[in-house]
Tab-separated table of C-alpha atoms in Angstrom:
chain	number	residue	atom	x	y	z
A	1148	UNK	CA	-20.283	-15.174	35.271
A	1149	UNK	CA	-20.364	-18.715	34.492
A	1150	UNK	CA	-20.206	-18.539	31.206
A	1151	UNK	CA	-16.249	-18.944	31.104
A	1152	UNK	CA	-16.943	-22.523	32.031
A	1153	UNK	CA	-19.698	-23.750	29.538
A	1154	UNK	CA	-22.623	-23.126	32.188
A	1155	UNK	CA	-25.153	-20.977	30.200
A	1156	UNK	CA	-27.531	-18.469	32.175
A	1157	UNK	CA	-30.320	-20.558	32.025
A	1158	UNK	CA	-28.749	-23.383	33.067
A	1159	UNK	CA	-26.780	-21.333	36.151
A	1160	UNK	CA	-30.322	-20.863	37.439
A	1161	UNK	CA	-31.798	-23.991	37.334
A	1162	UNK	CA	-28.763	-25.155	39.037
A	1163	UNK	CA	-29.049	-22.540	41.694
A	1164	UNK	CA	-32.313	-23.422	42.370
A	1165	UNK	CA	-31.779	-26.825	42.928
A	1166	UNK	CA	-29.231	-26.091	45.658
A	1167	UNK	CA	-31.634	-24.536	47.593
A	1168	UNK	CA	-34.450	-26.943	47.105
A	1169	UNK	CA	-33.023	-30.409	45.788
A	1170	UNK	CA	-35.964	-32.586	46.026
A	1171	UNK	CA	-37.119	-30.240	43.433
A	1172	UNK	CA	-38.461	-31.855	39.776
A	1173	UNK	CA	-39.339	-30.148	36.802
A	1174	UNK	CA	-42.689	-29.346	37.902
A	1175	UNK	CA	-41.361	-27.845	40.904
A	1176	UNK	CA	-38.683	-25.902	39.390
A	1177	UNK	CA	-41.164	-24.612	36.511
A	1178	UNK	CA	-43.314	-23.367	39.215
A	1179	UNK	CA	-40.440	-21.571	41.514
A	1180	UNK	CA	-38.791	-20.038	38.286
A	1181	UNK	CA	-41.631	-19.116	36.259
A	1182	UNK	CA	-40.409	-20.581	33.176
A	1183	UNK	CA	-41.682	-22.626	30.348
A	1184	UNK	CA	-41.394	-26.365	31.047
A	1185	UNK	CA	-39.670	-27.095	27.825
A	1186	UNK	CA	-36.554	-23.847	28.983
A	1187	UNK	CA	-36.458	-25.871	32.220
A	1188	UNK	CA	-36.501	-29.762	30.585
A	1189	UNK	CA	-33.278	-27.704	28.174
A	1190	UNK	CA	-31.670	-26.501	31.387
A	1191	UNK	CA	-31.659	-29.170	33.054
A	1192	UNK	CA	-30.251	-30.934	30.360
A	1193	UNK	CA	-27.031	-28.539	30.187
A	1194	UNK	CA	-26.497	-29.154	33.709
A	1195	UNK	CA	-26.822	-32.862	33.196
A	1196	UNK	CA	-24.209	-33.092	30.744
A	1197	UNK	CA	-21.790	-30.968	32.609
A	1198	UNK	CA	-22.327	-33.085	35.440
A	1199	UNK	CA	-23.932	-31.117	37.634
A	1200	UNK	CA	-26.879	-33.100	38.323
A	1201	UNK	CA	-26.752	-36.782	38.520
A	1202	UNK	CA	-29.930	-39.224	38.933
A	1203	UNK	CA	-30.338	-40.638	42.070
A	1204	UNK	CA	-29.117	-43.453	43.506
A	1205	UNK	CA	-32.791	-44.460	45.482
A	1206	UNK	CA	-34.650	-43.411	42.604
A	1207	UNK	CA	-33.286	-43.292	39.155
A	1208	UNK	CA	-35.974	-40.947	37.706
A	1209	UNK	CA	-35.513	-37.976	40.377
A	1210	UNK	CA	-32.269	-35.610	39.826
A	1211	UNK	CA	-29.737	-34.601	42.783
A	1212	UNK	CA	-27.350	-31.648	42.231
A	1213	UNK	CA	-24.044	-32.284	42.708
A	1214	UNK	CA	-22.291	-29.874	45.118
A	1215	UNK	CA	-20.419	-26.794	44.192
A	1216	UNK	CA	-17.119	-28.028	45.817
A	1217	UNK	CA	-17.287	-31.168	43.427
A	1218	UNK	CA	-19.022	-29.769	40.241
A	1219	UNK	CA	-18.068	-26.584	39.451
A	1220	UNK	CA	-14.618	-26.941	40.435
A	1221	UNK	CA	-14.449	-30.426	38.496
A	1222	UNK	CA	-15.859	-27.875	35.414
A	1223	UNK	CA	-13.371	-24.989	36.320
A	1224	UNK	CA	-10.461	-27.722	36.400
A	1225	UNK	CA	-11.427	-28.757	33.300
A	1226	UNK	CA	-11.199	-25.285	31.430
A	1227	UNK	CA	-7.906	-24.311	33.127
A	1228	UNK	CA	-6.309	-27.359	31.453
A	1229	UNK	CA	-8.067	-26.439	27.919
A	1230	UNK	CA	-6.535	-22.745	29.114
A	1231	UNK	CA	-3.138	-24.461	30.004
A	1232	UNK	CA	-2.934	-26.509	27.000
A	1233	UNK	CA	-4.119	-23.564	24.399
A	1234	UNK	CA	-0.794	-21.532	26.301
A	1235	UNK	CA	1.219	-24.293	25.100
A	1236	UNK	CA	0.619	-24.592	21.633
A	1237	UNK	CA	0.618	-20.422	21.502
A	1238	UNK	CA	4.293	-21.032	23.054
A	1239	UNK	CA	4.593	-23.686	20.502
A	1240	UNK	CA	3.295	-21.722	17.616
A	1241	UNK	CA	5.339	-18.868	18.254
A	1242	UNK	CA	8.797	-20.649	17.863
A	1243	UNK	CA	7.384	-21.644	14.617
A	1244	UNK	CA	6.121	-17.746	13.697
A	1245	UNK	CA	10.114	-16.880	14.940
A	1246	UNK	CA	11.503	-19.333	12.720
A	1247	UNK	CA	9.398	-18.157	9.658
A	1248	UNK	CA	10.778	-14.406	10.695
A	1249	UNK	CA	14.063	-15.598	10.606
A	1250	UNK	CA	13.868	-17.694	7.061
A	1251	UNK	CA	12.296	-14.601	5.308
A	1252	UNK	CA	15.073	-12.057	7.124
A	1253	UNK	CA	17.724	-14.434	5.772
A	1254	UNK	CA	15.988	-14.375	1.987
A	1255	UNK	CA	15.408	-10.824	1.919
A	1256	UNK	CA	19.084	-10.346	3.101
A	1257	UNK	CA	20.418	-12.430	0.527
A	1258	UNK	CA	18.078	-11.187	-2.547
A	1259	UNK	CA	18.950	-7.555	-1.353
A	1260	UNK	CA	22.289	-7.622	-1.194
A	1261	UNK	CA	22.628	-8.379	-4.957
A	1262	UNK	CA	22.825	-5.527	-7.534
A	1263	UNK	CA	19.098	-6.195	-8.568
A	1264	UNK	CA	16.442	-7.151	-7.602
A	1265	UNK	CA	12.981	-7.858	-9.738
A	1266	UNK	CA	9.448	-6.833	-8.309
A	1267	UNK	CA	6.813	-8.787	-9.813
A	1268	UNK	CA	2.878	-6.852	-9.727
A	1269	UNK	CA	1.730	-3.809	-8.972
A	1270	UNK	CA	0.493	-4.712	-5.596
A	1271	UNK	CA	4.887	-6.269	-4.839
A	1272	UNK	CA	5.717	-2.915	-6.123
A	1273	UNK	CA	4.270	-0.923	-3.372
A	1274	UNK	CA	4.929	-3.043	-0.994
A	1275	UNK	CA	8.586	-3.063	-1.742
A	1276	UNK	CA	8.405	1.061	-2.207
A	1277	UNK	CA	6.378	1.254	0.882
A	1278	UNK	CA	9.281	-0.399	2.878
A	1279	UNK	CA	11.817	1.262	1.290
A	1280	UNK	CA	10.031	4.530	2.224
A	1281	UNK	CA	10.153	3.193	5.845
A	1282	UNK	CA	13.595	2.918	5.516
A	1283	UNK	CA	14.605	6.299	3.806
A	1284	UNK	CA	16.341	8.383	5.954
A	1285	UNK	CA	17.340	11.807	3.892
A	1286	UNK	CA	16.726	12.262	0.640
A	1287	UNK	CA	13.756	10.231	-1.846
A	1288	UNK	CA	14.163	11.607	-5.495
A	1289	UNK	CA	11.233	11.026	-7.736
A	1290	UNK	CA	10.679	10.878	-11.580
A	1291	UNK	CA	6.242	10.893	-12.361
A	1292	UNK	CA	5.430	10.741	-15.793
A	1293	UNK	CA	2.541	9.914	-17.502
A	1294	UNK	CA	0.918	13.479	-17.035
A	1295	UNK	CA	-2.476	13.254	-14.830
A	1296	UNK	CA	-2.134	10.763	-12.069
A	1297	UNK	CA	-4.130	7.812	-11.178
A	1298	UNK	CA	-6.432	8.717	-8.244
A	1299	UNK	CA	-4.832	5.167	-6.266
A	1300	UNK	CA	-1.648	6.429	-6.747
A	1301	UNK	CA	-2.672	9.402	-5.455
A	1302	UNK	CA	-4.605	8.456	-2.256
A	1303	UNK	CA	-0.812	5.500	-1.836
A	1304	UNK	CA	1.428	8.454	-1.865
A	1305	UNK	CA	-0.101	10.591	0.743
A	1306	UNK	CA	0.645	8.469	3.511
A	1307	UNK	CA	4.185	8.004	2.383
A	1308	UNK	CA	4.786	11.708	2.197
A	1309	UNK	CA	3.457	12.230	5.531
A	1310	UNK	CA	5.627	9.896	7.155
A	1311	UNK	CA	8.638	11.016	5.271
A	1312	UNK	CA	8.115	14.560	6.202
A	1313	UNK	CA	7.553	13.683	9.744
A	1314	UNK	CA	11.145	12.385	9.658
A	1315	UNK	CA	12.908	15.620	8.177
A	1316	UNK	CA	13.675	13.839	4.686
A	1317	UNK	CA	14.240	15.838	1.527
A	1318	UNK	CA	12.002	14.726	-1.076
A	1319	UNK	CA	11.862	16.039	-4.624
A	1320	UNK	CA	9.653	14.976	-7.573
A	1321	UNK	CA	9.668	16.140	-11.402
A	1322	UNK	CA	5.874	15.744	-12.676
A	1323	UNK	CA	4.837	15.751	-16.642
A	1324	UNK	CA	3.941	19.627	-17.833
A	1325	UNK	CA	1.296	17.924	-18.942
A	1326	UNK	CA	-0.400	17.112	-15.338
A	1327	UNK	CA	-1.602	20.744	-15.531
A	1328	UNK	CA	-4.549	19.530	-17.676
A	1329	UNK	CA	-5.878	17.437	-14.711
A	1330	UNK	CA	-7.372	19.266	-11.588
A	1331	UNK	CA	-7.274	16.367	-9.222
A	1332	UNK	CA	-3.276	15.846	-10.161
A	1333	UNK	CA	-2.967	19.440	-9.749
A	1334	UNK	CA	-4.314	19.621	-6.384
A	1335	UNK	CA	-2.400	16.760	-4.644
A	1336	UNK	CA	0.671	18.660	-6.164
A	1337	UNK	CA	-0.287	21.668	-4.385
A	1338	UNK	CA	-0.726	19.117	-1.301
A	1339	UNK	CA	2.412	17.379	-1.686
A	1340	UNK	CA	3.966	20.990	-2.005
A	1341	UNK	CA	2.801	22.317	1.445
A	1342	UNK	CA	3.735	18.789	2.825
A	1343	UNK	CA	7.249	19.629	2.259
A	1344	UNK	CA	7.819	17.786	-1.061
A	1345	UNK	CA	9.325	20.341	-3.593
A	1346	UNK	CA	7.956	19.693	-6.889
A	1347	UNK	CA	9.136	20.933	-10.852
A	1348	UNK	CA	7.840	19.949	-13.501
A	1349	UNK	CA	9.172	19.594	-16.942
A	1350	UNK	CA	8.143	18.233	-20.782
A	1351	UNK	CA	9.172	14.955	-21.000
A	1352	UNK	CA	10.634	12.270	-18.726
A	1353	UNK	CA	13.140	9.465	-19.737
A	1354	UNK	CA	10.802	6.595	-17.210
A	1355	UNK	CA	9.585	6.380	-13.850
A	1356	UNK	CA	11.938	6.562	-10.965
A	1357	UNK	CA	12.568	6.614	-7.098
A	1358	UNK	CA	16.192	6.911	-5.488
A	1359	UNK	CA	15.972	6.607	-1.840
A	1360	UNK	CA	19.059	8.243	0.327
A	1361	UNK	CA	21.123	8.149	-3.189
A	1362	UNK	CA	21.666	4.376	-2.765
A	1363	UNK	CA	18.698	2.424	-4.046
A	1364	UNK	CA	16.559	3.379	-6.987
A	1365	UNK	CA	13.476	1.534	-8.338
A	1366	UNK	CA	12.788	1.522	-12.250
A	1367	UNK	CA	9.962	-0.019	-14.271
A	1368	UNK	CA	10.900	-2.650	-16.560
A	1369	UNK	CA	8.727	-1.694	-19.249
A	1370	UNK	CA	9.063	1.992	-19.047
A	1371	UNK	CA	5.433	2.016	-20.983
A	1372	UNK	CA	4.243	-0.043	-18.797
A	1373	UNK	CA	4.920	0.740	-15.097
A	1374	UNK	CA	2.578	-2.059	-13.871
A	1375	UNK	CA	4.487	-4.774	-15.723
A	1376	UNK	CA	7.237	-4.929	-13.218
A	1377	UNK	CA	10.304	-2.943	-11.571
A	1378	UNK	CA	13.566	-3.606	-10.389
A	1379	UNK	CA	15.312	-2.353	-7.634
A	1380	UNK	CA	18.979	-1.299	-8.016
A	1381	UNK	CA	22.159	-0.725	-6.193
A	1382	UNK	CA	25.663	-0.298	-6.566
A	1383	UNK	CA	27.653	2.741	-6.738
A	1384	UNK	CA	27.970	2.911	-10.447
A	1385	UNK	CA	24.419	2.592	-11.101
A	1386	UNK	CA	23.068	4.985	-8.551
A	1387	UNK	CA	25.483	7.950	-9.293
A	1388	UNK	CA	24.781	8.207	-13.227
A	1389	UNK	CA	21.069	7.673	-12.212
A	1390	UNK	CA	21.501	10.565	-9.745
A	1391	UNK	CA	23.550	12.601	-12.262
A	1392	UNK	CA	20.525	11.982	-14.890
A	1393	UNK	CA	18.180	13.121	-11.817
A	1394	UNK	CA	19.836	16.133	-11.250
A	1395	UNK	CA	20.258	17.248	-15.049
A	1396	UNK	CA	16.472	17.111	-15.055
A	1397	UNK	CA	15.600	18.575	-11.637
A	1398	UNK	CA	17.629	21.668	-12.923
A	1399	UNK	CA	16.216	22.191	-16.378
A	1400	UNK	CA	12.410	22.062	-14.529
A	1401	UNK	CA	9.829	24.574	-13.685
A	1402	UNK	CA	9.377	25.136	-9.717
A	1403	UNK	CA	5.585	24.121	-9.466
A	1404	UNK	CA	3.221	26.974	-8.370
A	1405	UNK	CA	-0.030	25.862	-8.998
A	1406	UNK	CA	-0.430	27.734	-12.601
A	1407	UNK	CA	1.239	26.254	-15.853
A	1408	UNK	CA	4.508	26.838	-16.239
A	1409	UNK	CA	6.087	30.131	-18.016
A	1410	UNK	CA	8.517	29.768	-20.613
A	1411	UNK	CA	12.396	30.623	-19.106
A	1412	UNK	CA	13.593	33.914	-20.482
A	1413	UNK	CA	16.859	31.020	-21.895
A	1414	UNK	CA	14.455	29.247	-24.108
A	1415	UNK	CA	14.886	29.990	-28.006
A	1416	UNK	CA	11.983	32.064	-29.113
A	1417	UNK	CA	12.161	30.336	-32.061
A	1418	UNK	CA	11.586	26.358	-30.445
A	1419	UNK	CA	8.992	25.887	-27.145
A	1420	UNK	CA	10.271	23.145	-24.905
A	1421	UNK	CA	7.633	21.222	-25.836
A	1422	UNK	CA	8.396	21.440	-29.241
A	1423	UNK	CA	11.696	20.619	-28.469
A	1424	UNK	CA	10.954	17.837	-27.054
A	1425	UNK	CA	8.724	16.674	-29.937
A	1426	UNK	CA	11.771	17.209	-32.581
A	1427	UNK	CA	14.034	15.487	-29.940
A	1428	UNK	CA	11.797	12.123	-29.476
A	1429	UNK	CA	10.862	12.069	-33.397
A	1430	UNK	CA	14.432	12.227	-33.684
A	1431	UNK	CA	15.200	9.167	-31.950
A	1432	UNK	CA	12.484	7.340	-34.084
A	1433	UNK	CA	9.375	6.893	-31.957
A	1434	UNK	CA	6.025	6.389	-32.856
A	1435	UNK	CA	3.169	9.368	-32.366
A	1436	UNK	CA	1.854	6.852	-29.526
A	1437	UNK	CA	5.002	6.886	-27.910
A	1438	UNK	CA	5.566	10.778	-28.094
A	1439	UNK	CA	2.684	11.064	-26.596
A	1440	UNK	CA	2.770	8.846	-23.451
A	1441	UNK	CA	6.731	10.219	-23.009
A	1442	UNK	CA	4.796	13.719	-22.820
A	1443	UNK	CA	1.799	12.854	-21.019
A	1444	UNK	CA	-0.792	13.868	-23.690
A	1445	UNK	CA	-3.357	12.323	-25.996
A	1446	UNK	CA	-2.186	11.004	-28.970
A	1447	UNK	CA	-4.047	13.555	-30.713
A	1448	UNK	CA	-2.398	16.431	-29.125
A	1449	UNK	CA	0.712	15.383	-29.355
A	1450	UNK	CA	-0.029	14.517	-33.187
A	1451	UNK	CA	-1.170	17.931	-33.487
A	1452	UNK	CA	2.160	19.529	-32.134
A	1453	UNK	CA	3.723	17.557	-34.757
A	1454	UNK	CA	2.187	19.100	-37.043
A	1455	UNK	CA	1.967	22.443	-36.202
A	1456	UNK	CA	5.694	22.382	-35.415
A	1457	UNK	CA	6.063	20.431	-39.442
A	1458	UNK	CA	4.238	23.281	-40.476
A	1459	UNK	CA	6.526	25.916	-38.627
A	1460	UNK	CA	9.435	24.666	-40.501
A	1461	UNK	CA	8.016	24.243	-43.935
A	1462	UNK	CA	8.077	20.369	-43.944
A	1463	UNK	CA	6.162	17.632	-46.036
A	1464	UNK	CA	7.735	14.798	-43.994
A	1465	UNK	CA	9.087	13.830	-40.832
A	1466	UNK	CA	12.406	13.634	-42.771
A	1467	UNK	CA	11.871	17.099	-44.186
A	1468	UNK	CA	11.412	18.247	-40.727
A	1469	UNK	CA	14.720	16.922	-39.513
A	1470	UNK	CA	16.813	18.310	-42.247
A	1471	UNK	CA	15.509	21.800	-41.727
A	1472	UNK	CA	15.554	21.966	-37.722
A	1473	UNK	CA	19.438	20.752	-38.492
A	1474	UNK	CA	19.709	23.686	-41.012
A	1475	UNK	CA	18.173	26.182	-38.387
A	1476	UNK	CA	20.346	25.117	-35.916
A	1477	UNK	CA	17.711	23.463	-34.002
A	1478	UNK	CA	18.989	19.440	-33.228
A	1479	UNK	CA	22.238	20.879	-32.122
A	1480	UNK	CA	20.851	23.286	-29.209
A	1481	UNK	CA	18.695	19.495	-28.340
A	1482	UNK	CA	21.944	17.531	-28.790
A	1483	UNK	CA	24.109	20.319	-26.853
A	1484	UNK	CA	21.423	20.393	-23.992
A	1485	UNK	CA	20.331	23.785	-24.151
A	1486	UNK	CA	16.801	24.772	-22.904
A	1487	UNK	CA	14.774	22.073	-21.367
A	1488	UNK	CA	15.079	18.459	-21.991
């Protein structure tokens, strides 16, 4: 019980034993405790420099203990003021953690009340989304390309859906058609789905996105590269077309039930949506490697839908293929908006 005050357990004992017998020496106090002579020389020692025994005054090379009333108070004194003084610097360090709190408040304050605001890493980007999440209070709309999903990303959005759902907020997310080749991606959309996130899925996706309570969205920089950075946007303007674009999507999807989605009875017969989508993005001039990420696919699949669909329409070249969708009628139904984007 002495501990508190520097007095080890060895040395508690030698020290008790010398206030019942303090003519005691080391022989004496090796014979009463039982101990090794070198434990007792060590104890002894401790108690020496703690000042609880003292050599005496008639003859230097014996050892008196100093009484309780002197000693052990003197040593419990002496850790109250350590105590007292480590209570003041806490005090003082805490003024200085407030003033910290304060400075960053301010920053944040000012750097989020402008229009945008850039996120720099993966790890600042789910920091920043994780707050935001805290924040959300009815409605988180999400874009998730890239087909299959990463099994971090994964495992970071469970705990965010859980919390979200626990708070009665609507949250919707449009997933790749694609994701249907991966098992793991399809299971944690069945899990998100029966957490109360309601999930579609669709061909392609225009980038990653998140709108929290349809007043701050977060966008990748590089929509290729989702890693390289984001921003984080508000103002009315923004927001509403980005909502607009949401909700043109969200109602062209498939409602996610586990299976691959069924082709809607509007479709053309004569076009798949993810055909469509193929003529739509070769349209625009993108590179097989790009198709292919915007649909969530290897490269070689989505090089062989190009050419099965070339094929379908009796074309040498990419060029070839445009003219004759045109002639069946096919870029204006993309143009128009008909069928899935």
């Amino acid at each position: 019980m002495l501990e508190p005050l520097g007095l080890s357990t060895h040395a508690a004992e030698v020290y008790r034993a010398m206030l019942h017998r303090p003519d005691s020496g080391v022989e004496e106090l090796v014979a009463y405790l039982d101990w090794p002579a070198e434990q007792v020389r060590s104890a002894l020692d401790e108690c020496a420099r703690l000042s609880l025994i003292k050599p005496s005054w008639d003859e230097p090379s014996r050892l008196r203990v100093v009484s309780p009333e002197i000693g052990l108070q003197e040593l419990l004194a002496r850790r109250e003021g350590e105590f007292l003084e480590k209570q003041r610097k806490i005090a003082e360090s805490r003024v200085e953690v407030a003033r910290f709190i304060d400075e960053y408040a301010t920053a944040q304050q000012n750097l989020r009340s402008s229009v945008v605001e850039r996120l720099d890493g993966i790890g600042g980007i789910r920091f920043r989304i994780e707050e935001l999440t805290q924040e959300c209070e009815s409605e988180l709309l999400t874009f998730a390309p890239g087909g299959g999903q990463s099994e971090s990303g994964r495992k970071a959005s469970r705990p965010l859906c859980e919390a979200l759902a626990a708070r009665g907020v609507v949250m919707r997310s449009v997933y790749l058609d694609s994701v249907h080749n991966d098992p793991g991606s399809v299971e944690h959309l069945r899990w998100l789905h029966t957490h109360g996130d309601e999930v579609r899925t669709i061909v392609s996706l225009p980038s990653r996105m998140l709108i929290f309570d349809r007043a701050v969205a977060v966008l990748p920089v590089d929509p290729d590269d989702s890693a390289a950075g984001a921003v984080v946007l508000r103002g009315h303007g923004i927001i509403a077309t980005l909502c607009e674009l949401f909700d043109h999507v969200w109602e062209a999807a498939t409602p996610f039930s586990g299976g691959r989605p069924q082709p809607r009875e509007s479709e053309s017969e004569e076009l798949s949506s993810q055909e469509r989508a193929v003529l739509r993005l070769l349209g625009e001039g993108l590179t097989d490697e790009v198709v292919a990420r915007k649909l969530g696919v290897s490269v070689r699949t989505g090089r062989r839908i190009t050419a099965e669909l070339m094929t379908r329409l009796g074309a040498r070249s990419r060029f070839q293929a445009g003219v004759r969708a045109a002639q069946l009628g096919w870029m204006a139904e993309i143009r128009n908006g008909i069928g899935r984007v």
